Tab-separated table of C-alpha atoms and ligand atoms in Angstrom:
chain	number	residue	atom	x	y	z
A	988	UNK	CA	10.705	12.080	14.972
A	989	UNK	CA	12.528	14.511	12.756
A	990	UNK	CA	15.480	14.000	10.521
A	991	UNK	CA	16.995	14.597	7.121
A	992	UNK	CA	14.842	15.156	3.997
A	993	UNK	CA	11.615	15.960	5.883
A	994	UNK	CA	8.687	15.944	3.491
A	995	UNK	CA	10.708	15.610	0.241
A	996	UNK	CA	9.247	13.991	-2.849
A	997	UNK	CA	10.847	10.686	-4.004
A	998	UNK	CA	11.318	11.910	-7.607
A	999	UNK	CA	11.762	9.363	-10.360
A	1000	UNK	CA	15.171	9.560	-12.109
A	1001	UNK	CA	14.657	6.457	-14.224
A	1002	UNK	CA	11.931	3.802	-14.410
A	1003	UNK	CA	12.581	0.701	-16.565
A	1004	UNK	CA	10.010	0.470	-19.338
A	1005	UNK	CA	10.101	-3.304	-19.046
A	1006	UNK	CA	8.969	-3.033	-15.411
A	1007	UNK	CA	5.393	-2.955	-16.704
A	1008	UNK	CA	3.549	-6.178	-15.861
A	1009	UNK	CA	2.512	-8.602	-18.585
A	1010	UNK	CA	-1.177	-9.281	-19.102
A	1011	UNK	CA	-2.530	-11.663	-16.529
A	1012	UNK	CA	0.121	-10.883	-13.894
A	1013	UNK	CA	-1.552	-10.128	-10.562
A	1014	UNK	CA	-0.119	-7.089	-8.785
A	1015	UNK	CA	-0.522	-5.301	-5.472
A	1016	UNK	CA	-0.673	-1.480	-5.573
A	1017	UNK	CA	-0.604	0.935	-8.481
A	1018	UNK	CA	-1.098	4.692	-8.362
A	1019	UNK	CA	-0.967	5.903	-4.773
A	1020	UNK	CA	-3.915	7.650	-3.069
A	1021	UNK	CA	-3.950	11.462	-3.079
A	1022	UNK	CA	-2.507	11.758	0.402
A	1023	UNK	CA	0.611	9.836	-0.632
A	1024	UNK	CA	0.937	10.447	-4.413
A	1025	UNK	CA	2.303	13.954	-3.937
A	1026	UNK	CA	5.474	12.430	-2.449
A	1027	UNK	CA	5.745	9.454	-4.768
A	1028	UNK	CA	4.911	10.329	-8.373
A	1029	UNK	CA	4.065	7.322	-10.593
A	1030	UNK	CA	3.060	3.816	-9.552
A	1031	UNK	CA	4.212	1.550	-6.805
A	1032	UNK	CA	3.059	-1.948	-7.693
A	1033	UNK	CA	4.548	-5.382	-6.847
A	1034	UNK	CA	3.808	-8.524	-8.911
A	1035	UNK	CA	2.268	-11.277	-6.836
A	1036	UNK	CA	3.499	-14.780	-7.473
A	1037	UNK	CA	0.739	-17.320	-8.022
A	1038	UNK	CA	2.517	-20.273	-6.361
A	1039	UNK	CA	3.914	-18.722	-3.147
A	1040	UNK	CA	3.961	-15.392	-1.262
A	1041	UNK	CA	6.100	-12.775	-3.021
A	1042	UNK	CA	8.959	-11.656	-0.846
A	1043	UNK	CA	10.403	-8.167	-1.114
A	1044	UNK	CA	13.090	-6.700	1.098
A	1045	UNK	CA	13.946	-3.188	2.190
A	1046	UNK	CA	17.278	-1.933	3.508
A	1047	UNK	CA	19.189	1.327	3.923
A	1048	UNK	CA	22.929	1.232	3.282
A	1049	UNK	CA	25.682	3.821	3.526
A	1050	UNK	CA	27.673	4.595	0.408
A	1051	UNK	CA	30.362	2.184	1.618
A	1052	UNK	CA	27.875	-0.687	1.937
A	1053	UNK	CA	27.316	-0.706	5.702
A	1054	UNK	CA	23.803	-1.705	6.848
A	1055	UNK	CA	24.494	-2.320	10.552
A	1056	UNK	CA	27.220	-1.619	13.078
A	1057	UNK	CA	28.530	-4.148	15.561
A	1058	UNK	CA	26.427	-4.951	18.579
A	1059	UNK	CA	28.993	-3.277	20.879
A	1060	UNK	CA	28.400	0.098	19.206
A	1061	UNK	CA	26.245	2.483	21.253
A	1062	UNK	CA	23.776	2.841	18.364
A	1063	UNK	CA	23.376	0.113	15.774
A	1064	UNK	CA	20.068	0.698	14.051
A	1065	UNK	CA	19.034	1.758	10.512
A	1066	UNK	CA	18.455	5.331	11.804
A	1067	UNK	CA	22.219	5.806	12.208
A	1068	UNK	CA	22.838	4.555	8.664
A	1069	UNK	CA	20.133	6.825	7.148
A	1070	UNK	CA	20.834	9.776	9.400
A	1071	UNK	CA	17.153	9.517	10.474
A	1072	UNK	CA	16.073	10.296	6.895
A	1073	UNK	CA	12.367	11.040	6.754
A	1074	UNK	CA	12.253	10.124	3.033
A	1075	UNK	CA	13.646	6.731	3.868
A	1076	UNK	CA	11.053	6.260	6.535
A	1077	UNK	CA	8.378	7.255	4.004
A	1078	UNK	CA	9.608	4.632	1.580
A	1079	UNK	CA	9.576	2.088	4.407
A	1080	UNK	CA	5.984	3.065	5.254
A	1081	UNK	CA	4.877	2.657	1.604
A	1082	UNK	CA	6.271	-0.883	1.522
A	1083	UNK	CA	4.767	-1.769	4.912
A	1084	UNK	CA	1.522	-0.262	3.643
A	1085	UNK	CA	1.424	-2.717	0.747
A	1086	UNK	CA	2.541	-5.810	2.706
A	1087	UNK	CA	0.475	-8.471	4.433
A	1088	UNK	CA	3.340	-9.348	6.789
A	1089	UNK	CA	6.651	-7.771	7.813
A	1090	UNK	CA	9.335	-10.336	8.599
A	1091	UNK	CA	12.219	-9.411	10.934
A	1092	UNK	CA	14.974	-11.331	12.608
A	1093	UNK	CA	15.183	-11.394	16.421
A	1094	UNK	CA	18.452	-9.452	16.310
A	1095	UNK	CA	16.726	-6.483	14.688
A	1096	UNK	CA	13.857	-6.742	17.192
A	1097	UNK	CA	16.262	-6.672	20.092
A	1098	UNK	CA	17.956	-3.492	18.770
A	1099	UNK	CA	14.676	-1.745	17.907
A	1100	UNK	CA	13.434	-1.743	21.517
A	1101	UNK	CA	10.403	0.491	20.954
A	1102	UNK	CA	9.916	-0.044	17.204
A	1103	UNK	CA	6.570	-1.329	15.846
A	1104	UNK	CA	6.749	-2.747	12.296
A	1105	UNK	CA	3.781	-0.760	10.947
A	1106	UNK	CA	3.466	2.213	8.535
A	1107	UNK	CA	2.092	4.393	11.354
A	1108	UNK	CA	5.172	3.888	13.450
A	1109	UNK	CA	7.530	5.472	10.840
A	1110	UNK	CA	5.286	8.298	9.625
A	1111	UNK	CA	2.789	8.991	12.462
A	1112	UNK	CA	1.204	12.038	10.809
A	1113	UNK	CA	0.077	9.847	7.846
A	1114	UNK	CA	-1.296	6.993	9.948
A	1115	UNK	CA	-4.906	7.579	8.856
A	1116	UNK	CA	-3.910	7.901	5.149
A	1117	UNK	CA	-2.056	4.543	5.308
A	1118	UNK	CA	-4.996	2.921	7.130
A	1119	UNK	CA	-7.463	4.161	4.483
A	1120	UNK	CA	-5.088	2.907	1.655
A	1121	UNK	CA	-4.861	-0.529	3.222
A	1122	UNK	CA	-8.615	-0.670	3.541
A	1123	UNK	CA	-8.977	0.294	-0.149
A	1124	UNK	CA	-6.545	-2.493	-1.078
A	1125	UNK	CA	-8.599	-4.961	1.011
A	1126	UNK	CA	-5.717	-5.546	3.452
A	1127	UNK	CA	-5.880	-6.039	7.209
A	1128	UNK	CA	-5.611	-2.750	9.152
A	1129	UNK	CA	-1.985	-3.465	10.115
A	1130	UNK	CA	0.540	-5.941	8.619
A	1131	UNK	CA	1.323	-8.954	10.773
A	1132	UNK	CA	4.789	-8.850	12.343
A	1133	UNK	CA	6.663	-12.100	11.968
A	1134	UNK	CA	9.756	-12.430	14.218
A	1135	UNK	CA	12.229	-15.207	13.376
A	1136	UNK	CA	14.294	-16.553	16.294
A	1137	UNK	CA	16.255	-19.731	16.913
A	1138	UNK	CA	16.673	-19.126	20.605
A	1139	UNK	CA	13.202	-17.859	21.427
A	1140	UNK	CA	14.846	-14.853	23.172
A	1141	UNK	CA	12.067	-12.482	22.209
A	1142	UNK	CA	10.699	-10.144	24.884
A	1143	UNK	CA	6.905	-10.576	24.961
A	1144	UNK	CA	6.638	-7.143	26.540
A	1145	UNK	CA	8.584	-5.452	23.701
A	1146	UNK	CA	6.618	-2.216	23.074
A	1147	UNK	CA	6.337	-2.895	19.330
A	1148	UNK	CA	5.218	-6.519	19.730
A	1149	UNK	CA	2.527	-6.029	22.322
A	1150	UNK	CA	0.129	-3.575	20.651
A	1151	UNK	CA	-3.275	-5.241	20.587
A	1152	UNK	CA	-4.123	-4.348	16.960
A	1153	UNK	CA	-0.896	-5.667	15.421
A	1154	UNK	CA	-0.826	-9.455	15.099
A	1155	UNK	CA	2.600	-10.966	15.945
A	1156	UNK	CA	3.870	-14.482	15.083
A	1157	UNK	CA	7.181	-15.666	16.514
A	1158	UNK	CA	8.557	-18.359	14.284
A	1159	UNK	CA	11.123	-20.379	16.156
A	1160	UNK	CA	12.652	-23.757	16.830
A	1161	UNK	CA	11.281	-26.394	19.173
A	1162	UNK	CA	13.754	-25.186	21.853
A	1163	UNK	CA	12.676	-21.523	21.257
A	1164	UNK	CA	9.037	-22.482	21.565
A	1165	UNK	CA	9.730	-24.284	24.882
A	1166	UNK	CA	11.418	-21.176	26.221
A	1167	UNK	CA	8.461	-18.924	25.170
A	1168	UNK	CA	5.960	-21.420	26.568
A	1169	UNK	CA	7.217	-20.449	30.068
A	1170	UNK	CA	6.286	-16.831	29.560
A	1171	UNK	CA	3.042	-14.951	29.572
A	1172	UNK	CA	2.407	-13.737	25.998
A	1173	UNK	CA	0.186	-10.801	24.968
A	1174	UNK	CA	-3.106	-11.733	23.293
A	1175	UNK	CA	-1.891	-10.532	19.859
A	1176	UNK	CA	1.176	-12.849	19.912
A	1177	UNK	CA	1.455	-16.502	18.943
A	1178	UNK	CA	4.377	-18.797	18.646
A	1179	UNK	CA	4.970	-21.332	15.842
A	1180	UNK	CA	7.601	-23.989	16.157
A	1181	UNK	CA	8.937	-24.636	12.686
A	1182	UNK	CA	10.882	-27.932	12.740
A	1183	UNK	CA	13.321	-29.545	15.122
A	1184	UNK	CA	16.507	-28.080	13.644
A	1185	UNK	CA	18.843	-25.492	15.243
A	1186	UNK	CA	17.441	-22.784	12.953
A	1187	UNK	CA	14.219	-22.073	11.101
A	1188	UNK	CA	14.602	-23.268	7.512
A	1189	UNK	CA	13.641	-20.599	4.988
A	1190	UNK	CA	11.049	-22.910	3.399
A	1191	UNK	CA	9.421	-23.504	6.802
A	1192	UNK	CA	9.306	-19.774	7.406
A	1193	UNK	CA	7.643	-19.231	4.073
A	1194	UNK	CA	5.090	-21.946	4.869
A	1195	UNK	CA	4.139	-19.999	8.048
A	1196	UNK	CA	3.792	-16.816	5.932
A	1197	UNK	CA	1.598	-18.694	3.398
A	1198	UNK	CA	-0.588	-20.161	6.146
A	1199	UNK	CA	-1.567	-16.603	7.226
A	1200	UNK	CA	-3.036	-16.150	3.716
A	1201	UNK	CA	-0.388	-13.563	2.859
A	1202	UNK	CA	0.422	-12.786	-0.777
A	1203	UNK	CA	3.121	-10.153	-0.099
A	1204	UNK	CA	5.788	-10.353	2.558
A	1205	UNK	CA	8.224	-7.573	3.329
A	1206	UNK	CA	11.585	-8.645	4.900
A	1207	UNK	CA	13.203	-5.818	6.862
A	1208	UNK	CA	16.254	-7.762	7.785
A	1209	UNK	CA	18.520	-7.814	9.454
A	1210	UNK	CA	21.492	-8.785	7.346
A	1211	UNK	CA	21.494	-12.395	8.661
A	1212	UNK	CA	17.846	-13.158	7.960
A	1213	UNK	CA	18.010	-11.427	4.551
A	1214	UNK	CA	21.127	-13.508	3.757
A	1215	UNK	CA	19.268	-16.731	4.529
A	1216	UNK	CA	16.285	-15.840	2.418
A	1217	UNK	CA	18.506	-14.701	-0.457
A	1218	UNK	CA	20.495	-17.930	-0.324
A	1219	UNK	CA	17.242	-19.892	-0.442
A	1220	UNK	CA	16.336	-17.839	-3.604
A	1221	UNK	CA	13.188	-16.602	-1.936
A	1222	UNK	CA	13.721	-12.861	-2.317
A	1223	UNK	CA	11.940	-11.492	-5.346
A	1224	UNK	CA	12.810	-7.768	-5.104
A	1225	UNK	CA	15.078	-5.526	-3.073
A	1226	UNK	CA	14.331	-1.866	-2.310
A	1227	UNK	CA	17.644	-0.353	-1.362
A	1228	UNK	CA	18.099	3.207	-0.055
A	1229	UNK	CA	21.637	4.519	-0.372
A	1230	UNK	CA	22.223	7.221	2.280
A	1231	UNK	CA	24.940	9.739	1.351
A	1232	UNK	CA	27.370	9.018	4.145
A	1233	UNK	CA	30.516	6.913	4.562
A	1234	UNK	CA	30.476	5.036	7.885
A	1235	UNK	CA	34.189	4.416	8.064
A	1236	UNK	CA	33.807	1.483	10.406
A	1237	UNK	CA	35.185	-1.320	8.368
A	1238	UNK	CA	36.211	-3.670	11.171
A	1239	UNK	CA	32.874	-3.753	12.945
A	1240	UNK	CA	30.386	-3.052	10.187
A	1241	UNK	CA	27.910	-5.564	8.769
A	1242	UNK	CA	26.938	-5.799	5.145
A	1243	UNK	CA	23.782	-6.849	3.379
A	1244	UNK	CA	23.087	-10.535	3.011
A	1245	UNK	CA	25.532	-11.712	5.674
A	1246	UNK	CA	25.560	-15.435	6.248
A	1247	UNK	CA	28.112	-16.256	8.965
A	1248	UNK	CA	30.437	-19.169	8.592
A	1249	UNK	CA	29.676	-19.522	4.918
A	1250	UNK	CA	32.087	-19.120	2.119
A	1251	UNK	CA	30.476	-18.565	-1.221
A	1252	UNK	CA	33.677	-18.738	-3.220
A	1253	UNK	CA	32.743	-16.818	-6.323
A	1254	UNK	CA	29.772	-15.155	-4.606
A	1255	UNK	CA	26.084	-15.917	-4.267
A	1256	UNK	CA	25.481	-15.575	-7.981
A	1257	UNK	CA	22.241	-13.651	-7.455
A	1258	UNK	CA	22.020	-11.051	-10.172
A	1259	UNK	CA	19.169	-8.584	-10.333
A	1260	UNK	CA	17.650	-6.194	-12.818
A	1261	UNK	CA	17.503	-2.554	-11.829
A	1262	UNK	CA	13.857	-1.484	-12.293
A	1263	UNK	CA	13.667	1.998	-10.825
A	1264	UNK	CA	15.794	4.822	-9.486
A	1265	UNK	CA	14.426	7.724	-7.449
A	1266	UNK	CA	15.976	10.316	-5.221
A	1267	UNK	CA	14.943	12.621	-2.399
A	1268	UNK	CA	17.684	15.144	-1.708
A	1269	UNK	CA	20.844	13.034	-1.415
A	1270	UNK	CA	19.067	9.738	-0.731
A	1271	UNK	CA	18.973	7.357	-3.668
A	1272	UNK	CA	16.170	4.805	-3.862
A	1273	UNK	CA	16.980	1.741	-5.889
A	1274	UNK	CA	14.631	-1.075	-6.795
A	1275	UNK	CA	16.036	-4.367	-7.975
A	1276	UNK	CA	14.175	-7.428	-9.243
A	1277	UNK	CA	16.122	-10.643	-8.766
A	1278	UNK	CA	16.609	-12.742	-11.864
A	1279	UNK	CA	14.934	-16.167	-11.183
B	808	LIG	N1	20.187	-0.904	7.454
B	808	LIG	C1	19.030	-1.552	7.476
B	808	LIG	O1	18.195	-1.312	6.614
B	808	LIG	C2	18.774	-2.548	8.585
B	808	LIG	C3	17.648	-3.332	8.487
B	808	LIG	C4	17.413	-4.272	9.515
B	808	LIG	C5	18.308	-4.389	10.537
B	808	LIG	N2	19.407	-3.582	10.562
B	808	LIG	C6	20.353	-3.730	11.665
B	808	LIG	O2	20.893	-5.007	11.655
B	808	LIG	C7	21.388	-5.320	12.938
B	808	LIG	C8	21.025	-6.777	13.307
B	808	LIG	O3	21.667	-7.598	12.462
B	808	LIG	P1	21.507	-9.190	12.436
B	808	LIG	O4	22.042	-9.676	11.152
B	808	LIG	O5	21.982	-9.753	13.685
B	808	LIG	O6	19.929	-9.229	12.417
B	808	LIG	P2	18.767	-10.302	12.283
B	808	LIG	O7	18.865	-11.114	11.080
B	808	LIG	O8	17.555	-9.477	12.489
B	808	LIG	O9	18.974	-11.140	13.601
B	808	LIG	C9	19.697	-12.295	13.680
B	808	LIG	C10	18.916	-13.186	14.635
B	808	LIG	O10	17.634	-13.486	14.026
B	808	LIG	C11	17.341	-14.827	14.241
B	808	LIG	N3	17.381	-15.531	12.936
B	808	LIG	C12	17.806	-15.075	11.763
B	808	LIG	N4	17.700	-16.039	10.819
B	808	LIG	C13	17.175	-17.134	11.465
B	808	LIG	C14	16.831	-18.435	11.091
B	808	LIG	N5	16.921	-18.854	9.811
B	808	LIG	N6	16.319	-19.260	12.012
B	808	LIG	C15	16.184	-18.913	13.295
B	808	LIG	N7	16.542	-17.683	13.746
B	808	LIG	C16	17.018	-16.788	12.844
B	808	LIG	C17	18.352	-15.349	15.236
B	808	LIG	O11	17.765	-14.996	16.503
B	808	LIG	P3	18.116	-15.662	17.916
B	808	LIG	O12	19.418	-14.965	18.318
B	808	LIG	O13	16.972	-15.202	18.843
B	808	LIG	O14	18.220	-17.094	17.769
B	808	LIG	C18	19.575	-14.524	14.903
B	808	LIG	O15	20.513	-14.456	15.969
B	808	LIG	C19	20.796	-4.294	13.854
B	808	LIG	O16	21.768	-3.422	14.252
B	808	LIG	C20	19.750	-3.621	13.008
B	808	LIG	O17	19.560	-2.288	13.374
B	808	LIG	C21	19.653	-2.711	9.616
């Protein structure tokens, strides 16, 4: 896969001095191994919460705030927003490399027909380097993919969910679990019914994540799932790539943190501290830590 910004370094523009961790705070990451450090100078470390898994999120947005086009569009994925930016894929791989689990909504899975939520999928030439880094960090060879679905309309034969070395958990409702119970699932996939409601409550989702033993979860959207987790105040940090294009599709575009049918009046009220700014060519990489 080729695209914009092939091989560029994600150069620091500004790193908040207060982003250093206080004594006693457990963190995942640090200086990157030699095979990755050349493209990401400085540290990449995420504080781990003691009482629950830390949740970070990663999105790419256009300058005008679009993260997804409408389902009717011929192409609706993140690659269209980023212009297939290789530096954005590299950032995505770094975060997947650090995470125990990658959480995605079923809408994103249905669009990414062949996508696998692993570091190797987004930067294949560095697959061995990422595998060695995860081993050094004491992590499982691949992050577990957690798919969230109310309906249970998840294709068990999806190319990215049926690779034997990538564990997959579909977290769904009782109705969704009944639907999936009629299908033949690959050996790497299991289904967890989280409650009897019409949706999976964010707290129930987090309990499934915690039960895997995960300390760090990466949410890769889409906008609906991210909105739910944000509203439940479960997102600790956001890594946001701003791609230098204007989509110009106002009527059909979707924005970050969308929660349909909800009016927040004055807004969600979730403020965040900016903790780092990097760039690779015209791509801007922002890191925000949400204020508790
Ligand atoms: N720009 C980016 O960085 C980025 C990142 C990710 C995705 N995207 C794009 O976003 C678009 C998809 O947007 P979306 O908002 O529809 O994605 P989504 O959040 O991935 O999918 C929504 C679906 O996820 C399931 N879901 C979400 N929250 C749930 C909950 N609390 N309980 C149960 N099920 C839940 C439901 O699945 P069921 O319908 O099965 O019930 C729901 O219909 C795609 O075009 C994708 O490419 C962009």
